């Protein structure tokens, strides 16, 4: 592709602000054109997007709000954005040069002009699948690592429960907790995912929450001694059931509450008064507070991958046109493993 | 009173397990007799009770349950127990002798035979009112001290909100937070208590929650910059409003949730998903995890009292017959300051 060439650029835009569960029709694919050239003096880069990441937090950007912090809120008519893996086609920034592979925040489109280059990292290890930079080596991986080790401080022999346990973050949380000698149980939404947890990820036990009548009783069955650590990805009734089953000095790392994102009126959690007697700590956390650990995380995780000490499941769909349904599928648990969209091979 | 003498002993017993708000008629005063003599070899002590403490946690002991940990669950027909100040009349325990003043867990009666002497501490400082060992120098004082300093780690300039702020614990939390340079606002249930907070305890601001239409708006008004630390004594809707008004990295020390103790179905807290983005930590805690700090706490607090750096309000009613209504009054906020019952002067 010659520099300065004008090419067509398929894009996914938000049609309107979303209420309730997002639908494919809340998004739309359009085609525009883009010049493969960064405006001089802009300090921007122009990239070809290779992989896009579907992550639960994106739902929160689909409602009317101010942009603040790391993410940009979506606006009707504008292109969605999110984590991705991209190749630099042109650069006006001294830190990036043509041909570099990067991961970070990009647009849901074939080509993106990126001004906020501080949200990009150059990929130096290419001996692993590039898609891993949207998953085990990217934001979800770092989230799992910081969440379990920094927020929960698991000790050998402790009882750990992970919800949404085959997801982008959960599958790693379980493996990390196992690596320090914890007993780990995960919950998921299908038999296929239960099998994945037990056979591929080495969880001690796993169950399909959709087949359980009473989560309180279920958790009692899997944790007769109680739960020390709960890695919270879902919220609502699950959290209530967990609090009842927690041991004294239990820790709840709240990574997300995906069951609540699409509700106009959120479920109320009723068992909070029990956290006093049990001295439970409930800690909301964000990966962005641990970003300084990324270089160390990257080295150790690549090493673990190479040694086969950690494994990972991705659910890769092909084609930008399939990105909206892949994203929507997250909220129905249709993905098996981390949901990624492949746009183009390098 | 001669050793070995048999005397009449008025007692407050629980009539039946309590549902909903406790009523005076859930308790009953009876009269029995007791011998002023400890059985030989029992290692027990026999005390005359001087002050009894009314504390919110007592409601939780009024429902059917197993006794476990520090407190004994109440049973229909048995004498209530709680913190108190007492004088030893006879002792079969080497650590206690006749004439000693002690504070700790005793019965709601004139005289008590106490077997679990590990829950008693000898009072060595008698230059302060003895009732203070049920309040500022006892469990509530230690709770406030550990809760604000150990659980919340307040820093100069931070914004602190205390609910039930004129109560046994709240009034001290506010003063301790002020002592390290925080901005402190308290909520209470009457104008009289608002005045107490502002004039006696030095809170920066105070409001009567019963006069507010919308707690979210109220907290926005008192904390335009948001809340860094919330010392939680009430729970329910108040916690929901606080979460909406918290700043990033806010801390919620959950000391109790008195608004929920009398509900058959507790209020649901709906705003928990917000603790992720704001990285809020919600920490249930118990004074019993900090008991080792008591000697240090006692010395510094007595010093602060003597220097006038800390003040305290007690609401003292006289007579065992008035103890049930004093206890019930806690749940309606009828007490102004720490609720104590005076049984006898030394």
XYZ file of C-alpha atoms in Angstrom, chain A residues 151 239 244 249 254-257 260-261 265-286 288-290, chain B residues 151 239 244 249 254-257 260-261 265-286 288-290:
70
model
C -5.774 -7.310 45.061
C -22.537 -11.789 44.950
C -23.378 -15.937 52.597
C -11.481 -12.266 56.374
C -14.506 -6.800 41.864
C -13.273 -6.857 38.293
C -16.684 -6.305 36.719
C -20.383 -7.060 37.131
C -25.752 -5.693 35.702
C -24.517 -3.738 32.699
C -32.641 -0.964 37.343
C -29.805 -2.920 38.868
C -30.319 -5.843 41.218
C -29.925 -4.945 44.870
C -27.338 -6.817 46.924
C -28.907 -7.607 50.274
C -26.291 -9.445 52.267
C -23.829 -6.606 52.793
C -24.545 -6.373 56.542
C -22.840 -9.762 56.867
C -19.502 -8.315 55.789
C -19.077 -6.753 59.225
C -19.061 -9.922 61.321
C -17.105 -11.781 58.653
C -14.694 -8.875 58.104
C -14.985 -9.184 54.354
C -13.188 -6.745 52.087
C -14.836 -5.922 48.756
C -12.374 -4.192 46.469
C -13.194 -2.583 43.177
C -10.051 -2.412 41.087
C -8.890 -1.320 37.689
C -4.917 0.930 35.020
C -3.615 1.244 38.577
C -1.200 -1.602 37.889
C -9.154 0.615 58.312
C -24.702 3.425 51.150
C -22.616 7.633 43.789
C -9.958 5.244 45.518
C -18.312 -0.810 57.479
C -18.733 -0.705 61.230
C -22.423 -1.625 61.210
C -25.637 -1.238 59.249
C -30.952 -3.161 58.296
C -30.913 -5.054 61.573
C -35.953 -8.536 53.993
C -32.966 -6.262 53.766
C -32.721 -3.348 51.367
C -30.719 -4.110 48.247
C -27.709 -1.949 47.437
C -27.779 -1.240 43.717
C -24.748 0.883 42.988
C -22.031 -1.681 43.622
C -21.056 -1.907 39.926
C -19.715 1.647 40.291
C -17.023 0.511 42.718
C -15.029 -0.937 39.828
C -14.447 2.261 37.869
C -13.999 4.263 41.081
C -11.779 1.572 42.647
C -13.669 1.796 45.923
C -12.777 -0.507 48.799
C -15.593 -1.573 51.125
C -14.182 -3.098 54.279
C -16.166 -4.853 56.948
C -14.221 -4.756 60.190
C -14.509 -5.805 63.791
C -11.857 -7.698 67.961
C -9.145 -7.834 65.309
C -7.544 -4.763 66.896
